[in-house]
């Protein structure tokens, strides 16, 4: 596995130097009171416990040390007897004949074994995170993360002259900053806010002439209303756009409404491999999760026997459609209609569902060892504000630059303006995104005040900075946790973070967030506003840690 | 200065390639409407504005661009005419004959010039930090910081197998955590706390088998009561210890009290160079700042004509003393007496005062270009708790290991136990410190509960972790801001931080901390407890940003 064992071999075979001291290892496994496996950050090695009377004290120490205790041994590296080699172990050809041993720290009974594939609940892993970290998977994940970040730094800093600059986290709230944690200060009523990202500082550093800046930055988002509180990016993909003037019912309805579209996707070999049950599953999925109808359309007309609409599409009106979709005979098309964002989201999900179904039927689709990247571009600059018809909000954020060819549309038709925002996708998951920013103060002010109707006073320093000779600039932010998750194949981003929070935002190991005695809140001029709801109050009071219980 | 200009030379002289595009530079200086100096992150270059009619538009752009605007030019690199070279400029031998020019962004009138040595108040610099960053000094400081940290990372990560691990900042308060910012959560009464350092996590990572961990970590300390809010370390040095049983008044008094000591330092060549006025200054300094008496003692007996005590020390009782101090004839000794910590602190300051005075008299003492490091060791493990006689507090923190030879003293005489804490000092300033930690759970519990009488419930996870086979471990933390300050010679740590807070903890640029509307505090179940003092309330109300004004 790692250098210490190369050192063992090297020392043993090259120099005949066979004495060896292995320090601070965790005792991993003991067999027949003769063989003991030790583990350190470099890997595993087997040691042979001396059996003769003169070494009784050494034997006692090693046999009685509880599992996962910390021991130090010295001894001689020897070849294992023929036939006793372990081909599955990197050090499987050798073992250490122990001469001296010392117990550095004992380990009490473990809540779970430190072994691969041992089933442990996530809650237990988080509560005893300092033990969970000893597992091969966590060690691998954290070490790989360290090395990957180092490589990124090397690339940016050493090869391309980027400057690593630390930006503040005790900052000020941003407009629409509903997701920003607040931090009381010692001045009554005044709070700092934790930034969702170094958004503004990135731009101010460009104004400040840093030219090329990077940072591995901690970002804070209070995703209070969502069950999973670690930062999560959601991917949006575009599909083939289709406009049909039609006789078809739900299609017509969709096209009749504002934002209504008809969209379709082609599932290669779908007609060949997907069963009727699969198609039903797809339709049910769309209904349950998106409240949408999905119409399967088979290129071979007679397969559409139970859908006059589908038959119509294939035979008469749809010849242009079929050609455009480039559908082959073995394919199936999935059509849906409705509001544009919902139709797109549905098809995005269906794409993945179909991939799963096809792979279950033996079709080779996704190579798990591959890294497939793609850029998503040409986002709209604005989106309709949910629940506020006629109002717009930024699709990405208000500082994103419009496409230069669309600037003339800003006043009259802002919803048609494309943005210079780009997302980076890896194997179907969004791992980062960025944009070219607005460097013209007037344009930025117009978008903030006139189009978005935002309060510009919170951003006055940024607007002012743009007026002092801000160069054209842009950037990108990668979600490092998510990237590491994809690279390691970990099931959750919690598995690539040393001390993650639970899905409710709790640190199960140390019990944070925790109650704080009122006198410690006094210097910050705040007090807790306990909910008047008697249930909530009762449940808090019953908690022995509640200051008033 | 930098590579772009090497590129200019290289291209010019080696390949005859003389055309050049210089993009995104700040316009720095214009002379006679003919010469314009442009600045980018690589340095300065002079461009020659075309004067002929056909280039009128180019001339217009470059002459009318306000100072610090962002321009892009293309042109040809040529030698400056003989006699017009500028030896003080790295690119002083060449200039660029401009062909095309473009104004990318204009700059409005600056609050101060971007020039070296221009006097700007600190407040103005902080308010317009994005402009202040353009100065040579800030550019140099931040770029050097980036490179130094990269070198540290390379050393630790690539050369020595250390793992870069990120630890949480939304944590839980620690005992005695009076300096920890709190962060309300969405659960009534529950708060996160920002950690003063990754203290506990460092240790838990060792328990977790990471072996070698490092982090460039953000630490938070609410130094509310201190005017200077950026983290600041105070240095403590040890001096020659002296015990005199004496007839002298203040000495006797000092020796009579608990913790009373008599301490002295030797100022080499002090008698030769320090004037009577200097000695008076020293005595006044001690009286004003430390409320202590200082007794100068000259090795040449007759110089002590105005102090019988000093005379006594030199002539009769003090022969052992003089020998021990190794005082030469031209030296002067400074004696003080009092409580040990105060006497030491005083002499520590006097040492620096004397150095300043001697250097003012022409003595060569400190080489400003040198980096002089030293380790401070053998600190006591505990100190008396101020204002609480009979009680002890940790000198460093409660997790510091006692010196193995002193463990037997823990029960009966804890104040005599030395710790395994070490401080690192550079040119007289403390830049870091660390310790070997306690890895034995029982010992840790004893120190927390029995000696320090701390509440162990807040640390139960750490105590538990030690019981699960914690290896012996220790570490060190360097104050990066302070280190950068020393290395760059900056007058303040604010000069090595991109966006520092003012001395009162304010971000003058964005106005943080700021008032927050009550409805934004509602989800966090807190409300502001406005001070009842009418003055404070009045002053808040008069602030136009106050939510209720």
mmCIF file of C-alpha atoms in Angstrom, chain B residues 237-448:
data_model
loop_
_atom_site.group_PDB
_atom_site.id
_atom_site.type_symbol
_atom_site.label_atom_id
_atom_site.label_comp_id
_atom_site.label_asym_id
_atom_site.label_seq_id
_atom_site.Cartn_x
_atom_site.Cartn_y
_atom_site.Cartn_z
ATOM 1 C CA UNK B 237 10.148 35.787 27.831
ATOM 2 C CA UNK B 238 12.119 34.399 30.798
ATOM 3 C CA UNK B 239 14.972 36.221 32.360
ATOM 4 C CA UNK B 240 17.830 35.361 34.718
ATOM 5 C CA UNK B 241 16.292 34.365 37.950
ATOM 6 C CA UNK B 242 17.794 35.845 41.053
ATOM 7 C CA UNK B 243 17.235 35.177 44.733
ATOM 8 C CA UNK B 244 18.676 37.659 47.211
ATOM 9 C CA UNK B 245 18.160 37.571 50.892
ATOM 10 C CA UNK B 246 18.633 41.173 51.530
ATOM 11 C CA UNK B 247 18.669 44.232 53.674
ATOM 12 C CA UNK B 248 17.266 46.259 50.834
ATOM 13 C CA UNK B 249 13.663 47.575 51.413
ATOM 14 C CA UNK B 250 11.658 46.913 48.311
ATOM 15 C CA UNK B 251 13.596 43.755 47.665
ATOM 16 C CA UNK B 252 12.764 42.422 51.066
ATOM 17 C CA UNK B 253 9.150 43.265 50.640
ATOM 18 C CA UNK B 254 9.026 41.486 47.351
ATOM 19 C CA UNK B 255 10.673 38.399 48.710
ATOM 20 C CA UNK B 256 8.331 38.425 51.636
ATOM 21 C CA UNK B 257 5.178 38.110 49.561
ATOM 22 C CA UNK B 258 3.903 34.967 47.930
ATOM 23 C CA UNK B 259 5.078 34.830 44.349
ATOM 24 C CA UNK B 260 7.508 37.582 45.166
ATOM 25 C CA UNK B 261 10.790 37.536 43.299
ATOM 26 C CA UNK B 262 13.717 39.718 42.492
ATOM 27 C CA UNK B 263 14.761 39.640 38.875
ATOM 28 C CA UNK B 264 17.479 41.344 36.919
ATOM 29 C CA UNK B 265 18.668 41.750 33.400
ATOM 30 C CA UNK B 266 21.999 42.788 32.010
ATOM 31 C CA UNK B 267 22.242 45.493 29.358
ATOM 32 C CA UNK B 268 25.558 45.020 27.582
ATOM 33 C CA UNK B 269 27.358 48.342 27.049
ATOM 34 C CA UNK B 270 24.530 50.030 28.909
ATOM 35 C CA UNK B 271 26.828 51.988 31.143
ATOM 36 C CA UNK B 272 28.821 53.089 28.138
ATOM 37 C CA UNK B 273 26.011 54.334 25.959
ATOM 38 C CA UNK B 274 22.925 55.042 28.043
ATOM 39 C CA UNK B 275 22.724 58.559 29.396
ATOM 40 C CA UNK B 276 21.285 59.577 32.718
ATOM 41 C CA UNK B 277 18.212 60.744 30.814
ATOM 42 C CA UNK B 278 17.844 57.291 29.302
ATOM 43 C CA UNK B 279 17.995 55.690 32.733
ATOM 44 C CA UNK B 280 15.349 58.087 33.950
ATOM 45 C CA UNK B 281 13.196 57.212 30.968
ATOM 46 C CA UNK B 282 13.532 53.556 31.853
ATOM 47 C CA UNK B 283 12.514 54.116 35.447
ATOM 48 C CA UNK B 284 9.572 56.252 34.435
ATOM 49 C CA UNK B 285 8.483 53.648 31.893
ATOM 50 C CA UNK B 286 8.456 50.987 34.589
ATOM 51 C CA UNK B 287 6.516 53.186 36.945
ATOM 52 C CA UNK B 288 3.951 54.352 34.372
ATOM 53 C CA UNK B 289 3.285 51.063 32.642
ATOM 54 C CA UNK B 290 3.916 48.520 35.356
ATOM 55 C CA UNK B 291 3.756 50.434 38.595
ATOM 56 C CA UNK B 292 7.141 48.932 39.432
ATOM 57 C CA UNK B 293 10.430 50.218 40.691
ATOM 58 C CA UNK B 294 13.538 49.547 38.657
ATOM 59 C CA UNK B 295 16.980 49.788 40.184
ATOM 60 C CA UNK B 296 19.935 50.372 37.878
ATOM 61 C CA UNK B 297 23.115 48.717 39.142
ATOM 62 C CA UNK B 298 26.475 49.663 37.654
ATOM 63 C CA UNK B 299 29.275 47.115 38.009
ATOM 64 C CA UNK B 300 31.698 49.918 38.735
ATOM 65 C CA UNK B 301 30.889 50.561 42.359
ATOM 66 C CA UNK B 302 31.354 54.307 42.418
ATOM 67 C CA UNK B 303 28.790 54.850 39.678
ATOM 68 C CA UNK B 304 26.171 53.724 42.130
ATOM 69 C CA UNK B 305 26.803 56.818 44.252
ATOM 70 C CA UNK B 306 23.129 57.681 44.534
ATOM 71 C CA UNK B 307 21.893 54.236 45.492
ATOM 72 C CA UNK B 308 23.106 52.563 48.646
ATOM 73 C CA UNK B 309 21.260 49.408 47.717
ATOM 74 C CA UNK B 310 22.970 49.173 44.388
ATOM 75 C CA UNK B 311 26.300 49.910 46.000
ATOM 76 C CA UNK B 312 25.637 47.175 48.479
ATOM 77 C CA UNK B 313 24.761 44.684 45.819
ATOM 78 C CA UNK B 314 27.932 45.348 43.923
ATOM 79 C CA UNK B 315 30.314 45.485 46.834
ATOM 80 C CA UNK B 316 29.337 43.036 49.463
ATOM 81 C CA UNK B 317 26.470 40.629 49.119
ATOM 82 C CA UNK B 318 26.342 40.729 45.411
ATOM 83 C CA UNK B 319 29.642 39.270 44.319
ATOM 84 C CA UNK B 320 27.883 36.019 43.533
ATOM 85 C CA UNK B 321 25.152 38.003 41.876
ATOM 86 C CA UNK B 322 27.542 39.991 39.701
ATOM 87 C CA UNK B 323 29.324 36.839 38.716
ATOM 88 C CA UNK B 324 26.105 35.137 37.850
ATOM 89 C CA UNK B 325 24.929 38.060 35.737
ATOM 90 C CA UNK B 326 28.308 37.992 33.980
ATOM 91 C CA UNK B 327 28.335 41.769 34.065
ATOM 92 C CA UNK B 328 31.265 43.547 32.482
ATOM 93 C CA UNK B 329 32.416 47.004 33.447
ATOM 94 C CA UNK B 330 30.609 48.805 30.622
ATOM 95 C CA UNK B 331 27.295 47.067 31.290
ATOM 96 C CA UNK B 332 24.380 48.095 33.482
ATOM 97 C CA UNK B 333 22.068 45.798 35.345
ATOM 98 C CA UNK B 334 18.397 46.545 35.810
ATOM 99 C CA UNK B 335 16.853 45.058 38.890
ATOM 100 C CA UNK B 336 13.234 44.839 39.772
ATOM 101 C CA UNK B 337 11.188 43.075 42.368
ATOM 102 C CA UNK B 338 7.604 42.112 42.774
ATOM 103 C CA UNK B 339 5.201 39.398 41.757
ATOM 104 C CA UNK B 340 6.848 37.032 39.350
ATOM 105 C CA UNK B 341 4.653 37.540 36.311
ATOM 106 C CA UNK B 342 4.782 41.311 36.578
ATOM 107 C CA UNK B 343 8.508 41.455 37.176
ATOM 108 C CA UNK B 344 9.087 39.262 34.139
ATOM 109 C CA UNK B 345 6.765 41.256 31.922
ATOM 110 C CA UNK B 346 8.408 44.486 32.937
ATOM 111 C CA UNK B 347 11.886 43.259 32.170
ATOM 112 C CA UNK B 348 10.635 41.882 28.875
ATOM 113 C CA UNK B 349 9.480 45.326 27.865
ATOM 114 C CA UNK B 350 12.573 47.011 29.240
ATOM 115 C CA UNK B 351 14.695 44.747 27.128
ATOM 116 C CA UNK B 352 13.063 46.181 24.033
ATOM 117 C CA UNK B 353 13.191 49.736 25.346
ATOM 118 C CA UNK B 354 16.926 49.404 25.984
ATOM 119 C CA UNK B 355 17.470 47.961 22.548
ATOM 120 C CA UNK B 356 15.721 50.972 21.025
ATOM 121 C CA UNK B 357 17.745 53.382 23.149
ATOM 122 C CA UNK B 358 21.057 51.730 22.349
ATOM 123 C CA UNK B 359 20.301 51.649 18.652
ATOM 124 C CA UNK B 360 19.423 55.338 18.848
ATOM 125 C CA UNK B 361 22.921 55.854 20.256
ATOM 126 C CA UNK B 362 24.447 54.091 17.291
ATOM 127 C CA UNK B 363 24.905 50.604 18.667
ATOM 128 C CA UNK B 364 24.285 47.929 16.057
ATOM 129 C CA UNK B 365 21.994 45.428 17.731
ATOM 130 C CA UNK B 366 19.210 44.008 15.604
ATOM 131 C CA UNK B 367 19.723 43.185 11.953
ATOM 132 C CA UNK B 368 16.373 43.944 10.294
ATOM 133 C CA UNK B 369 17.032 41.478 7.529
ATOM 134 C CA UNK B 370 17.526 38.563 9.853
ATOM 135 C CA UNK B 371 15.002 36.009 10.979
ATOM 136 C CA UNK B 372 15.874 35.052 14.530
ATOM 137 C CA UNK B 373 13.786 32.213 15.886
ATOM 138 C CA UNK B 374 13.639 30.789 19.364
ATOM 139 C CA UNK B 375 11.612 28.214 21.250
ATOM 140 C CA UNK B 376 10.146 28.969 24.660
ATOM 141 C CA UNK B 377 9.646 25.880 26.796
ATOM 142 C CA UNK B 378 9.103 24.755 30.375
ATOM 143 C CA UNK B 379 5.997 26.813 30.950
ATOM 144 C CA UNK B 380 4.061 25.971 34.070
ATOM 145 C CA UNK B 381 1.006 23.840 33.411
ATOM 146 C CA UNK B 382 -1.201 25.979 35.655
ATOM 147 C CA UNK B 383 -1.357 29.571 36.774
ATOM 148 C CA UNK B 384 -3.230 31.117 39.670
ATOM 149 C CA UNK B 385 -6.645 32.302 38.596
ATOM 150 C CA UNK B 386 -6.762 36.072 38.700
ATOM 151 C CA UNK B 387 -9.123 37.293 41.354
ATOM 152 C CA UNK B 388 -9.677 33.767 42.656
ATOM 153 C CA UNK B 389 -6.958 32.981 45.174
ATOM 154 C CA UNK B 390 -6.394 29.291 45.672
ATOM 155 C CA UNK B 391 -7.860 28.404 42.269
ATOM 156 C CA UNK B 392 -5.896 27.432 39.215
ATOM 157 C CA UNK B 393 -6.400 27.872 35.500
ATOM 158 C CA UNK B 394 -4.550 26.388 32.548
ATOM 159 C CA UNK B 395 -1.562 28.384 31.405
ATOM 160 C CA UNK B 396 -2.132 27.264 27.829
ATOM 161 C CA UNK B 397 -5.280 25.126 27.691
ATOM 162 C CA UNK B 398 -6.582 22.136 29.657
ATOM 163 C CA UNK B 399 -5.486 19.589 27.033
ATOM 164 C CA UNK B 400 -1.768 20.290 27.401
ATOM 165 C CA UNK B 401 0.234 17.354 28.734
ATOM 166 C CA UNK B 402 2.274 17.710 31.903
ATOM 167 C CA UNK B 403 6.004 17.010 31.818
ATOM 168 C CA UNK B 404 6.307 13.294 32.493
ATOM 169 C CA UNK B 405 8.797 13.932 35.331
ATOM 170 C CA UNK B 406 6.295 16.186 37.110
ATOM 171 C CA UNK B 407 3.201 14.018 36.993
ATOM 172 C CA UNK B 408 3.771 12.892 40.570
ATOM 173 C CA UNK B 409 3.289 16.512 41.679
ATOM 174 C CA UNK B 410 -0.157 16.854 40.137
ATOM 175 C CA UNK B 411 -2.140 15.952 43.190
ATOM 176 C CA UNK B 412 -0.268 17.776 45.931
ATOM 177 C CA UNK B 413 1.540 20.632 44.176
ATOM 178 C CA UNK B 414 -0.039 21.215 40.765
ATOM 179 C CA UNK B 415 1.366 24.752 40.521
ATOM 180 C CA UNK B 416 4.856 23.243 40.274
ATOM 181 C CA UNK B 417 4.092 21.023 37.315
ATOM 182 C CA UNK B 418 5.795 21.993 34.054
ATOM 183 C CA UNK B 419 3.894 21.586 30.836
ATOM 184 C CA UNK B 420 4.829 20.249 27.413
ATOM 185 C CA UNK B 421 3.788 23.496 25.810
ATOM 186 C CA UNK B 422 6.162 25.319 23.486
ATOM 187 C CA UNK B 423 5.979 28.730 21.890
ATOM 188 C CA UNK B 424 7.775 29.804 18.741
ATOM 189 C CA UNK B 425 9.179 33.317 18.630
ATOM 190 C CA UNK B 426 10.454 35.214 15.608
ATOM 191 C CA UNK B 427 12.362 38.457 16.052
ATOM 192 C CA UNK B 428 10.790 38.952 19.417
ATOM 193 C CA UNK B 429 7.216 38.262 18.407
ATOM 194 C CA UNK B 430 5.340 35.103 19.153
ATOM 195 C CA UNK B 431 4.256 33.528 15.919
ATOM 196 C CA UNK B 432 2.984 30.223 17.143
ATOM 197 C CA UNK B 433 2.697 27.687 19.857
ATOM 198 C CA UNK B 434 1.610 24.187 20.570
ATOM 199 C CA UNK B 435 1.927 21.317 22.917
ATOM 200 C CA UNK B 436 1.993 17.611 23.384
ATOM 201 C CA UNK B 437 -1.521 16.698 24.354
ATOM 202 C CA UNK B 438 -2.864 14.418 27.045
ATOM 203 C CA UNK B 439 -3.815 11.094 25.487
ATOM 204 C CA UNK B 440 -4.866 9.360 28.692
ATOM 205 C CA UNK B 441 -8.560 9.822 29.440
ATOM 206 C CA UNK B 442 -8.188 9.409 33.170
ATOM 207 C CA UNK B 443 -5.469 12.031 33.414
ATOM 208 C CA UNK B 444 -7.468 14.445 31.236
ATOM 209 C CA UNK B 445 -10.555 13.982 33.390
ATOM 210 C CA UNK B 446 -8.544 14.498 36.574
ATOM 211 C CA UNK B 447 -7.102 17.765 35.336
ATOM 212 C CA UNK B 448 -10.458 19.045 34.104
#
